[in-house]
Coordinates of C-alpha atoms in Angstrom, one line a residue:
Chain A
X269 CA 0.0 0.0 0.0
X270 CA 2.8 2.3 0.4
X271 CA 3.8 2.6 -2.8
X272 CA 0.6 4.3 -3.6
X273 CA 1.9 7.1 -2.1
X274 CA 2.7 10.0 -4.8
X275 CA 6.1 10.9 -3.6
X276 CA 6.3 12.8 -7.2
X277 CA 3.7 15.4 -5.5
X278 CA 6.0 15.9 -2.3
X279 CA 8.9 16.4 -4.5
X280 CA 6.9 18.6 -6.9
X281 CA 5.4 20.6 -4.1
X282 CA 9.0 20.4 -2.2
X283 CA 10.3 22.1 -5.6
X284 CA 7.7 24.9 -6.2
X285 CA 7.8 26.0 -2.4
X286 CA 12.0 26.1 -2.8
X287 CA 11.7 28.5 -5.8
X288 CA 9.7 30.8 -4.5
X289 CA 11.1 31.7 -1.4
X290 CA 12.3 34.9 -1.1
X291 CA 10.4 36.6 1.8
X292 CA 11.4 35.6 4.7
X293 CA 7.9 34.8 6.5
X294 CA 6.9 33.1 3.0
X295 CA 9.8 30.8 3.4
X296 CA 8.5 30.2 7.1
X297 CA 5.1 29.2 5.4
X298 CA 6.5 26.9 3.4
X299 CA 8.5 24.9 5.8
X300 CA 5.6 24.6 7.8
X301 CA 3.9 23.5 4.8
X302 CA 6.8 20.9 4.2
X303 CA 6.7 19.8 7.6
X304 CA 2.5 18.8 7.3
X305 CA 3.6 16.9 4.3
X306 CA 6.4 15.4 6.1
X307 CA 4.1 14.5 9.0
X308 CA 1.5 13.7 6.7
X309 CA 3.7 10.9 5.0
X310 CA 5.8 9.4 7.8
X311 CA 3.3 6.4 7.7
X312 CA 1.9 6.6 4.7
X313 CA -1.1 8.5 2.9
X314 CA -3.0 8.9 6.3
X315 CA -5.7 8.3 3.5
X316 CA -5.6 4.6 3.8
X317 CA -6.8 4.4 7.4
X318 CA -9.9 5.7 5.9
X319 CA -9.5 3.3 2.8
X320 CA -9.4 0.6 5.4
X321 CA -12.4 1.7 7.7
X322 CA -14.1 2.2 4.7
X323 CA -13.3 -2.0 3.6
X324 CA -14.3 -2.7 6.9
X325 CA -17.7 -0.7 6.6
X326 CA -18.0 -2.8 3.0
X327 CA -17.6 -5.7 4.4
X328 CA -20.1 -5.6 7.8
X329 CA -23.6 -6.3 7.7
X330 CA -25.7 -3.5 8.9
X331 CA -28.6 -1.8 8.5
X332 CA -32.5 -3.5 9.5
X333 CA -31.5 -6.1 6.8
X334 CA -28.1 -6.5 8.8
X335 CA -26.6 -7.4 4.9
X336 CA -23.2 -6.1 4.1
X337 CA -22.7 -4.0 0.9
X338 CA -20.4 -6.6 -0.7
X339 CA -23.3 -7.4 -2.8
X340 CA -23.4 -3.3 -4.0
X341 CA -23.4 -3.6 -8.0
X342 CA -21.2 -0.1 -8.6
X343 CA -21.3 -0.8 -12.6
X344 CA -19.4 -3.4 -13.2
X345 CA -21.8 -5.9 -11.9
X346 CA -22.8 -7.2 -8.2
X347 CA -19.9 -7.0 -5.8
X348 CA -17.1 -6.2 -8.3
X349 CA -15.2 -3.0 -7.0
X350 CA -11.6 -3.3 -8.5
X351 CA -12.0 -0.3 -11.7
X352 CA -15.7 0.7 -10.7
X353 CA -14.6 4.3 -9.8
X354 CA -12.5 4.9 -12.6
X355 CA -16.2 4.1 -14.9
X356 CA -18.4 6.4 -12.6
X357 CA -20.8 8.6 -13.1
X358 CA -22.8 6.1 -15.4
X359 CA -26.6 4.9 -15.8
X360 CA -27.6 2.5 -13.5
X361 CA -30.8 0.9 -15.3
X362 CA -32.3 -0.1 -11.8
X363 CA -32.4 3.7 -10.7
X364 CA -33.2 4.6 -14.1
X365 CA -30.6 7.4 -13.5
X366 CA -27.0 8.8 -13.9
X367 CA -25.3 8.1 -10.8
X368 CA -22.1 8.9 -9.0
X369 CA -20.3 6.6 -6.3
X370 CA -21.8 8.3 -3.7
X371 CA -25.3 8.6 -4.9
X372 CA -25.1 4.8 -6.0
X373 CA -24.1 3.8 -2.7
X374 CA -26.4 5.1 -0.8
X375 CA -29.0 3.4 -3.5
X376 CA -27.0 0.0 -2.2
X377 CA -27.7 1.3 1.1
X378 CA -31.4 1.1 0.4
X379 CA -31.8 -1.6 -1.4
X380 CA -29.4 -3.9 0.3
X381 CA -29.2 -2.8 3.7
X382 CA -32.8 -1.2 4.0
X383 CA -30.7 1.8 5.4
X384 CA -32.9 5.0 5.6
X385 CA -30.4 7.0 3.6
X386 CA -32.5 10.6 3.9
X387 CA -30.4 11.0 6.8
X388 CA -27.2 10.4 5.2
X389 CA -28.3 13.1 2.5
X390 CA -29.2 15.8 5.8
X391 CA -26.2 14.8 7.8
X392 CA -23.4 17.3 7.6
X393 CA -20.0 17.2 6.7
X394 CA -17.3 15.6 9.1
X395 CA -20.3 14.1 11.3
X396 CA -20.2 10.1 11.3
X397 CA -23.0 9.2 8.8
X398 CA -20.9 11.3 6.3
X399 CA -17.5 10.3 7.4
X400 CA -18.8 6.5 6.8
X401 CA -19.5 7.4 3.2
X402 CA -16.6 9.4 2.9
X403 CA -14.6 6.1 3.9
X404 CA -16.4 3.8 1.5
X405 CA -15.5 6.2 -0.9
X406 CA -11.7 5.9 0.1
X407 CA -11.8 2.6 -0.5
X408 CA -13.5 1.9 -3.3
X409 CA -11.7 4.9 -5.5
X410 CA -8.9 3.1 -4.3
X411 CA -9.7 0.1 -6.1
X412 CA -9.1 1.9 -8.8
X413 CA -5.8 3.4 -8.5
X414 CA -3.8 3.1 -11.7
X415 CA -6.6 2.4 -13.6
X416 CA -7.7 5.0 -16.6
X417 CA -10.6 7.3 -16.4
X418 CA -13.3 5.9 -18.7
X419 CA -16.5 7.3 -18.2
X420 CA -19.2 7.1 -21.0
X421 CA -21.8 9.7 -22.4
X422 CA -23.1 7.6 -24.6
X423 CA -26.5 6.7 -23.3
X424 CA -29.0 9.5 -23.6
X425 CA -28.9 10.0 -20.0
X426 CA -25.6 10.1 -19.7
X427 CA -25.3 12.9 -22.4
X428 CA -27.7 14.2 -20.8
X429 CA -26.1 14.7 -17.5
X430 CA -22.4 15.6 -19.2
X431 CA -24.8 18.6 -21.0
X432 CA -26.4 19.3 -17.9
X433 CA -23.3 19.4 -16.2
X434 CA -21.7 21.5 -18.4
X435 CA -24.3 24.5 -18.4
X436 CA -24.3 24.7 -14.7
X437 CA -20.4 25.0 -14.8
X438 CA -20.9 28.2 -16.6
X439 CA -24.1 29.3 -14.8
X440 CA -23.3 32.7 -12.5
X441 CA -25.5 33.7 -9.8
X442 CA -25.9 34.9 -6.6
X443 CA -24.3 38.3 -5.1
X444 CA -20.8 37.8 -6.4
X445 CA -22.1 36.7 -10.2
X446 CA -20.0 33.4 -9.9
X447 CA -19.9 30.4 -11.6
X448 CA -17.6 27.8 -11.4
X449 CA -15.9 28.6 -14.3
X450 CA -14.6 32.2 -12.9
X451 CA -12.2 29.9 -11.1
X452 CA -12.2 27.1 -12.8
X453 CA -12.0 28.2 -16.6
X454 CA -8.7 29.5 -17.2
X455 CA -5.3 28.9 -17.1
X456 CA -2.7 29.1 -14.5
X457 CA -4.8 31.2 -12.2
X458 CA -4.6 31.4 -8.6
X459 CA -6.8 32.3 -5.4
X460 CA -4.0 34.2 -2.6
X461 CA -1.6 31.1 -3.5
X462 CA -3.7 28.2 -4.3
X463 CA -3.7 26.8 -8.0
X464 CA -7.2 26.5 -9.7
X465 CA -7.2 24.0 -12.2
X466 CA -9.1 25.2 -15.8
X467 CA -11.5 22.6 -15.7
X468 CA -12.9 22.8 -18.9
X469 CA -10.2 21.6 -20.7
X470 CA -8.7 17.7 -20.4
X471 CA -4.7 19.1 -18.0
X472 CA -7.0 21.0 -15.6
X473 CA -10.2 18.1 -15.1
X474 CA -7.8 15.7 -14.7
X475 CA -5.7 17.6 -11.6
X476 CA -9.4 18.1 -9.9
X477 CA -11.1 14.8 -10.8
X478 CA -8.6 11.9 -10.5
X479 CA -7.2 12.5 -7.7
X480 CA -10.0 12.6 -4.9
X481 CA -11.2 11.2 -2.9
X482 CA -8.5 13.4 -1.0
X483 CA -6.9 13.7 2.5
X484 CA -6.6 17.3 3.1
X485 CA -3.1 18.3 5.5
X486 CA -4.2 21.7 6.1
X487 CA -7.2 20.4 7.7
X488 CA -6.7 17.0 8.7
X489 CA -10.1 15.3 7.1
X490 CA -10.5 13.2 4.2
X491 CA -12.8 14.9 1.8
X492 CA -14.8 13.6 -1.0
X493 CA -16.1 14.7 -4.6
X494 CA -19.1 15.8 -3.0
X495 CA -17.6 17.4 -0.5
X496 CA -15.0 19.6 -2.4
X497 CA -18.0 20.2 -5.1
X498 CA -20.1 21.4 -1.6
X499 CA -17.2 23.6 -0.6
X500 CA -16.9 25.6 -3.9
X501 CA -20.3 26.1 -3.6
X502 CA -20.1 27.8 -0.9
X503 CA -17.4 30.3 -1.8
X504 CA -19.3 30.9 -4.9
X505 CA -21.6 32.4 -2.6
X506 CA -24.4 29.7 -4.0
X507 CA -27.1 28.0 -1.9
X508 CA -26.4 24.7 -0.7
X509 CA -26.2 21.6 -3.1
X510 CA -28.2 18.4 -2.0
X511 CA -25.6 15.7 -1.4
X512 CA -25.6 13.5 -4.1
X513 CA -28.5 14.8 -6.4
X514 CA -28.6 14.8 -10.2
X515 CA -27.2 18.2 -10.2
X516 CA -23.7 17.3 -8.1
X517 CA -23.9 14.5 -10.5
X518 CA -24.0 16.5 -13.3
X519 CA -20.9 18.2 -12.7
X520 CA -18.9 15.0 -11.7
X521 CA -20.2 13.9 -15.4
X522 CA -19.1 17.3 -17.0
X523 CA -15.7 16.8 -14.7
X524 CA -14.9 13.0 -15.4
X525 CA -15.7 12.6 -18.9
X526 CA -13.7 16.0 -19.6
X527 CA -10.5 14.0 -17.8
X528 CA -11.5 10.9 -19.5
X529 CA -7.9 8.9 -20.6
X530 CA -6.5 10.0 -17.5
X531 CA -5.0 7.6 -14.8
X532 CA -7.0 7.9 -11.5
X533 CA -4.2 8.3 -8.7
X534 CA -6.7 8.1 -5.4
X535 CA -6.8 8.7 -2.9
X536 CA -5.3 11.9 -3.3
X537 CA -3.3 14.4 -0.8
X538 CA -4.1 17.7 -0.5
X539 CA -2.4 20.8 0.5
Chain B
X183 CA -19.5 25.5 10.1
X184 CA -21.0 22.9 12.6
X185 CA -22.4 26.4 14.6
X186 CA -24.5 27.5 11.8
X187 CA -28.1 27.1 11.6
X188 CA -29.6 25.1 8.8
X189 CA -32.7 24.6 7.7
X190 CA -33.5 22.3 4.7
X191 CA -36.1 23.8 2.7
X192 CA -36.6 23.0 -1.0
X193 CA -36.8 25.7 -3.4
X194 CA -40.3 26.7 -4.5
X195 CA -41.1 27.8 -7.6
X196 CA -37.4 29.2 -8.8
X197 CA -38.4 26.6 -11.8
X198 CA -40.8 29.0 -13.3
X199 CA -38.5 31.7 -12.3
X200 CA -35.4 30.5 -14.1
X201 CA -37.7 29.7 -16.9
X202 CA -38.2 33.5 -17.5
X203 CA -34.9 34.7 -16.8
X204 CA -32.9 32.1 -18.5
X205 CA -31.7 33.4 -22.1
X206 CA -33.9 31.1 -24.5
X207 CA -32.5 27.7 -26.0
X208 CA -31.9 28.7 -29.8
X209 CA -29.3 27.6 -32.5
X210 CA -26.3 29.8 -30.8
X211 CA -26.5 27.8 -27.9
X212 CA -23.8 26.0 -26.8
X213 CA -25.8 23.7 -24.7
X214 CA -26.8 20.4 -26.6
X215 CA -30.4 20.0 -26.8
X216 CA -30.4 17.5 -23.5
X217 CA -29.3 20.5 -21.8
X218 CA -32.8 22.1 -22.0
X219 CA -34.3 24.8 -19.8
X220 CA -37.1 22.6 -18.7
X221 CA -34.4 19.7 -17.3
X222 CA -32.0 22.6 -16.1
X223 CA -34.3 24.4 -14.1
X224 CA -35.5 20.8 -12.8
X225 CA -32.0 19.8 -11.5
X226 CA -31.8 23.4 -10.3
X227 CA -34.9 23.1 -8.2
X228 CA -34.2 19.8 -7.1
X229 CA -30.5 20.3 -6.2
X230 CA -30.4 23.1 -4.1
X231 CA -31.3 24.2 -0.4
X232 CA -31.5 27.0 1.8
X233 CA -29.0 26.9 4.2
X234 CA -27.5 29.6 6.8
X235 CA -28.4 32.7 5.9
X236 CA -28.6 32.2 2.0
X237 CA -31.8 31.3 0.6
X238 CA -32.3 29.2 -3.2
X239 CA -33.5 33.0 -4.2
X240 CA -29.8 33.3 -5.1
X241 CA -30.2 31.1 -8.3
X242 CA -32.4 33.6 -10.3
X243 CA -30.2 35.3 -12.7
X244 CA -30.1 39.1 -13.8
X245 CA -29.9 39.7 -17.4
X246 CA -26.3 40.0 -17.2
X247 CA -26.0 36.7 -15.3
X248 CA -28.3 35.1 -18.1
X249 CA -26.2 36.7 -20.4
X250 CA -22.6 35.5 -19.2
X251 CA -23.4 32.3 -18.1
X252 CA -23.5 31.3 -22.4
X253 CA -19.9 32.1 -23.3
X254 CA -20.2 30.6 -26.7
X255 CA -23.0 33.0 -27.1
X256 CA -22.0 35.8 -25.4
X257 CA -18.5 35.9 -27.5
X258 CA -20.5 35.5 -30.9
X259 CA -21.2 38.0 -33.4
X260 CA -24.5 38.5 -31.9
X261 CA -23.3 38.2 -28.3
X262 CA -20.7 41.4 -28.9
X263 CA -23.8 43.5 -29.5
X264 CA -25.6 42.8 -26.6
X265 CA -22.4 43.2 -24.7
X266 CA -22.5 46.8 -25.6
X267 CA -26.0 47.0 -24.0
X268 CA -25.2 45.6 -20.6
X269 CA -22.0 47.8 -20.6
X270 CA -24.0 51.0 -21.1
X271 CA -26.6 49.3 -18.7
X272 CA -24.2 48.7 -15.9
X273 CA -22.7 52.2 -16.1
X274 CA -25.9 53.6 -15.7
X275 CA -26.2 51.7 -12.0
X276 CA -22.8 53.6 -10.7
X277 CA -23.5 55.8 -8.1
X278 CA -20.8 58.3 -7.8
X279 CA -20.1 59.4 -3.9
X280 CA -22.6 61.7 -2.6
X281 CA -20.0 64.0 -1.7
X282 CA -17.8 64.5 -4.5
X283 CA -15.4 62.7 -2.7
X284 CA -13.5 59.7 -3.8
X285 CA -10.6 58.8 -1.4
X286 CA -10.8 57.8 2.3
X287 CA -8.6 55.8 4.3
X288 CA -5.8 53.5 2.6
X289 CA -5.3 51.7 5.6
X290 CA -8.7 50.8 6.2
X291 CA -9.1 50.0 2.6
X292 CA -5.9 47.2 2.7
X293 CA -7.8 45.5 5.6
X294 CA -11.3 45.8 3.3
X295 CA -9.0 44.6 0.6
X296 CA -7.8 41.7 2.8
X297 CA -10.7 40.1 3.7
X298 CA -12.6 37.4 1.9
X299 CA -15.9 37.0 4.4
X300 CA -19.4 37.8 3.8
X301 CA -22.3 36.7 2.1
X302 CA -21.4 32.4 2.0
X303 CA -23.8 29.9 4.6
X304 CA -21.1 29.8 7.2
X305 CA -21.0 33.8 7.5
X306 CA -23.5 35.5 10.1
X307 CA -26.0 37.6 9.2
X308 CA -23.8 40.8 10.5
X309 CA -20.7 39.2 9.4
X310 CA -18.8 42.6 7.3
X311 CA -18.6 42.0 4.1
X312 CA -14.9 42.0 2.5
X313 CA -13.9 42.8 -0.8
X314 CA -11.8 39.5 -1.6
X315 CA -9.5 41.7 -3.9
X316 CA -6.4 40.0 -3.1
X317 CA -7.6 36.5 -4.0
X318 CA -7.8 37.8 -7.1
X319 CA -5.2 40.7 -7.1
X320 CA -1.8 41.7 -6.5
X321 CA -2.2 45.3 -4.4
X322 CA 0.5 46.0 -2.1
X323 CA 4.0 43.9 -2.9
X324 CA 4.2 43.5 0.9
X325 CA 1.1 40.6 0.6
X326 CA 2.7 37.4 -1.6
X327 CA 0.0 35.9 -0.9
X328 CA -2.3 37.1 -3.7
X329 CA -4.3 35.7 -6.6
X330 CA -4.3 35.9 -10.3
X331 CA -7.7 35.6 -11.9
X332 CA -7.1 39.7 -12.3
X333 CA -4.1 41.7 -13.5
X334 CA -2.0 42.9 -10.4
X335 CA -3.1 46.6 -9.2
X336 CA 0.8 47.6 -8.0
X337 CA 2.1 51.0 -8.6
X338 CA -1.9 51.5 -9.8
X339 CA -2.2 55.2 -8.9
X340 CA 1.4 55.8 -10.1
X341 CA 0.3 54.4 -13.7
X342 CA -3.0 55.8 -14.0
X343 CA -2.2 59.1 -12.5
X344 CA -4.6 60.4 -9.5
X345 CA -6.9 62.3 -11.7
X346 CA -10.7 63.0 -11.4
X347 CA -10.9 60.7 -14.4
X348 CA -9.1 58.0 -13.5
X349 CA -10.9 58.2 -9.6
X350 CA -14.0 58.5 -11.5
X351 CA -13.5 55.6 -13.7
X352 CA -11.7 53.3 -11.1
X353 CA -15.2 54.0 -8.7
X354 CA -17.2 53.0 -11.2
X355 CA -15.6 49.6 -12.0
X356 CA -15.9 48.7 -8.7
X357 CA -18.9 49.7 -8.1
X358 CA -20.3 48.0 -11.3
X359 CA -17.2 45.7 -12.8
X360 CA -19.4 45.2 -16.3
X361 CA -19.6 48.4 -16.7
X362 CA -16.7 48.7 -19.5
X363 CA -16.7 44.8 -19.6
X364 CA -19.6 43.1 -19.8
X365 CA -18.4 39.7 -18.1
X366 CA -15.8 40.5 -16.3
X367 CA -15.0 38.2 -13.7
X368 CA -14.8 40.4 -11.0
X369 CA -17.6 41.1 -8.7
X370 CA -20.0 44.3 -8.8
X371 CA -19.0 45.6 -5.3
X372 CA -21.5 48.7 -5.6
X373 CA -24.2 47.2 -7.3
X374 CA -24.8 43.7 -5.8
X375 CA -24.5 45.7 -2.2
X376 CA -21.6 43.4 -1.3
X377 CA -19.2 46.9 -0.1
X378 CA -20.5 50.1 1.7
X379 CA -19.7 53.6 0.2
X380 CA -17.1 54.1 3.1
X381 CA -15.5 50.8 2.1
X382 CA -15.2 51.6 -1.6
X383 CA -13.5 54.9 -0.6
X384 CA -11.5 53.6 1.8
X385 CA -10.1 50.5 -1.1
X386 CA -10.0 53.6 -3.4
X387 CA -7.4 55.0 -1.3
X388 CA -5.3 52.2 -1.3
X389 CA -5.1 52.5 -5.0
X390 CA -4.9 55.9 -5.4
X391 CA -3.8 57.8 -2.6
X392 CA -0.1 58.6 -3.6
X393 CA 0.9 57.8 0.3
X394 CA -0.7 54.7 -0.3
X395 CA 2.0 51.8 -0.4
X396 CA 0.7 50.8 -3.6
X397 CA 2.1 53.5 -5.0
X398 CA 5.5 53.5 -3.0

């Protein structure tokens, strides 16, 4: 499991942090930031304790039914996890819908487990329910390290969603007028000192979409798709998005099919 | 974040809302036809929540909103047209200080300048707002950490000269950024009610007052 570990991003972030110090106090900054990573690393991605609570959550019965998930058909048919991630979002004919990993497994949760999964929806961030799906999430993107993007938007749904997806990247509201392509639709831009990756073209979907699920050092939490896709929200001023509905979906579709060829490195780290 | 208040309410009727503010589907748009307003304004309805202080309200668009949010469209042949219009629109929002006066306090302005708070569901209701212009700016050189997605604003006052035109025409794209560029990616400060009068004169300062260290 340790070779999982992108050491290529410590030395890459080692290596922009060296030439750029100048100040004094930035050069403070960036030790520190050094030393997280340092931290961060000494035993591993701390992203694989989540990877394995989130194996162990596969594999226990729960739920009313008390029936594990190990049964959870993520696309690639019932109980087959190696490469699922790298396929999702995809039509699930049993939903009838386009669904992502987290909105399919709280479908298993349903179906399987007879788990009431309205509360996982309302639950927030970093509060268990949440930090269970979080996990599963670590583990089963996981299973799918190495493996190349390949999501389709062939079905009519699918193109659907990828369309869908799409327009609501370029759709500005709110006080601020922003959409997510004011940060997200050129190149090389920055907010203060963090890079924003043009997601609109194939380099910049593939820096935001293979690489999470993603433990975060500066905060110490392991975040999700639908949780980074929460946050921007949020500093794009926007309302709140329901977890896992069509229109988070959407954008995963818009995301993942944009970085489709790509090799999914998860889970990630994070700054 | 935990602290905040939230209460789960699904949006009501910002479907027929969006409907009439949306621009209308036609052959200029870049949208494939599965992307139609009927299913958008759907997955808008259903995919949103109040939460904090902000309320699903926030999704209707102004017609420059409408406009932007198209950039295929809005960067046709068509598109450069209405462009015009909005700019003329938006300069026709600016209002110019009461007082004739355009410069208050620099120092107060770099801490305006500084902050990015306000207006998200974690903020309070009486949280100030900030103007976020160094996550998108360099200002003063002493700040390295700045952002990009604007051109930096060092030395501005030197460069542009401290002149009633220049204050004039600095004030106004702050207070309504589209007003000489019809999607320009910076906020309308003025306009959208996001900074107070005293505020924009105080981050006028900053960029114009020659004691400012901007201009050092």
């Amino acid at each position: 499991m340790g070779a999982r570990i992108p050491s290529a991003l410590v030395v890459a972030a080692l290596c922009s942090v060296a030439s750029f110090g100048v100040v004094a106090q930035e050069k403070d900054d960036a030790a520190k930031g050094i030393e997280a990573y340092r931290e961060a690393l000494k035993d591993g991605n701390p992203a694989e304790l989540f990877e394995m609570s989130g194996e162990e959550l596969w594999r226990k019965p729960a739920g009313p039914k008390n029936v594990s998930l190990e049964k959870c058909d993520l696309g690639l048919g019932a109980g087959k996890v190696e490469g699922a991630y790298a396929q999702l979002p995809r039509y699930f004919k049993d939903t009838n819908k386009v669904q992502d990993l987290e909105s399919r497994l709280l479908t298993c949760m349903s179906t399987l487990q007879g788990v009431d999964t309205a509360e996982y929806v309302k639950a927030r961030f970093n509060t268990a329910k949440k930090n269970d799906l979080v996990a599963l999430t670590a583990y089963i993107s996981g299973a799918s390290n190495g493996k190349k993007v390949k999501v389709s938007t062939k079905h009519p749904m699918e193109k659907q969603a990828f369309e869908l997806g799409k327009r609501m990247f370029f759709y500005q509201a709110g006080p601020h007028d922003f959409s997510c392509a004011t940060c997200h639709g050129e190149d090389g831009r920055r907010i203060r000192l963090q890079d924003l990756p043009n997601i609109t073209k194939h380099e910049g979907a593939l820096a935001g979409w293979t690489t999470w699920p993603a433990y975060r050092v500066s905060s110490g939490q392991m975040w999700s798709m639908q949780w980074r896709i929460n946050d921007c929200f949020r500093q794009q001023r926007f309302p709140e998005p329901v977890y896992a509905s069509d229109l988070t979906v959407a954008l995963s579709m818009f995301m993942a099919a944009n970085a489709n060829g790509a090799t999914i490195q998860t889970p990630g780290i994070k700054r | 974040m935990t602290q905040t208040i939230r209460k789960i309410v699904p949006a009501a009727a910002i479907a027929a809302a969006l409907l009439s503010a949306a621009p209308a589907a036609n052959a200029q748009s870049s949208w494939g036809k599965q992307a139609d307003d009927k299913s958008f304004a759907a997955m808008l309805q259903s995919g949103f929540q109040n939460a904090g202080t902000v309320t699903t309200d926030r999704l209707k668009q102004d017609e420059t909103q409408a406009f932007c949010s198209n950039p295929a469209k809005a960067n046709s042949k068509a598109g450069a047209k209405k462009a015009a219009e909005v700019e003329k629109a938006s300069l026709a929002t600016v209002k110019y200080p009461a007082d004739g006066k355009f410069l208050g306090d620099w120092k107060n302005g770099e801490k305006v300048a500084q902050s990015g708070r306000g207006l998200t569901w974690t903020d309070s209701a009486t949280q100030a707002n900030g103007g976020n212009c160094y996550n998108c700016h360099q200002i003063d050189t002493k700040e390295i950490s700045y952002g990009t997605i604007g051109p930096s604003l060092h030395n501005y006052g030197k460069l542009k000269g401290n002149t009633e035109q220049t204050q004039r025409e600095t004030w106004a794209k702050i207070f309504n950024s589209k007003s000489n560029n019809a999607c320009s990616n910076m906020p309308r400060f003025g306009h959208m009610g996001i900074l107070k009068e005293q505020d924009m004169k105080d981050i006028m300062a900053l960029l114009l007052d020659p004691n400012s260290p901007v201009n050092k």
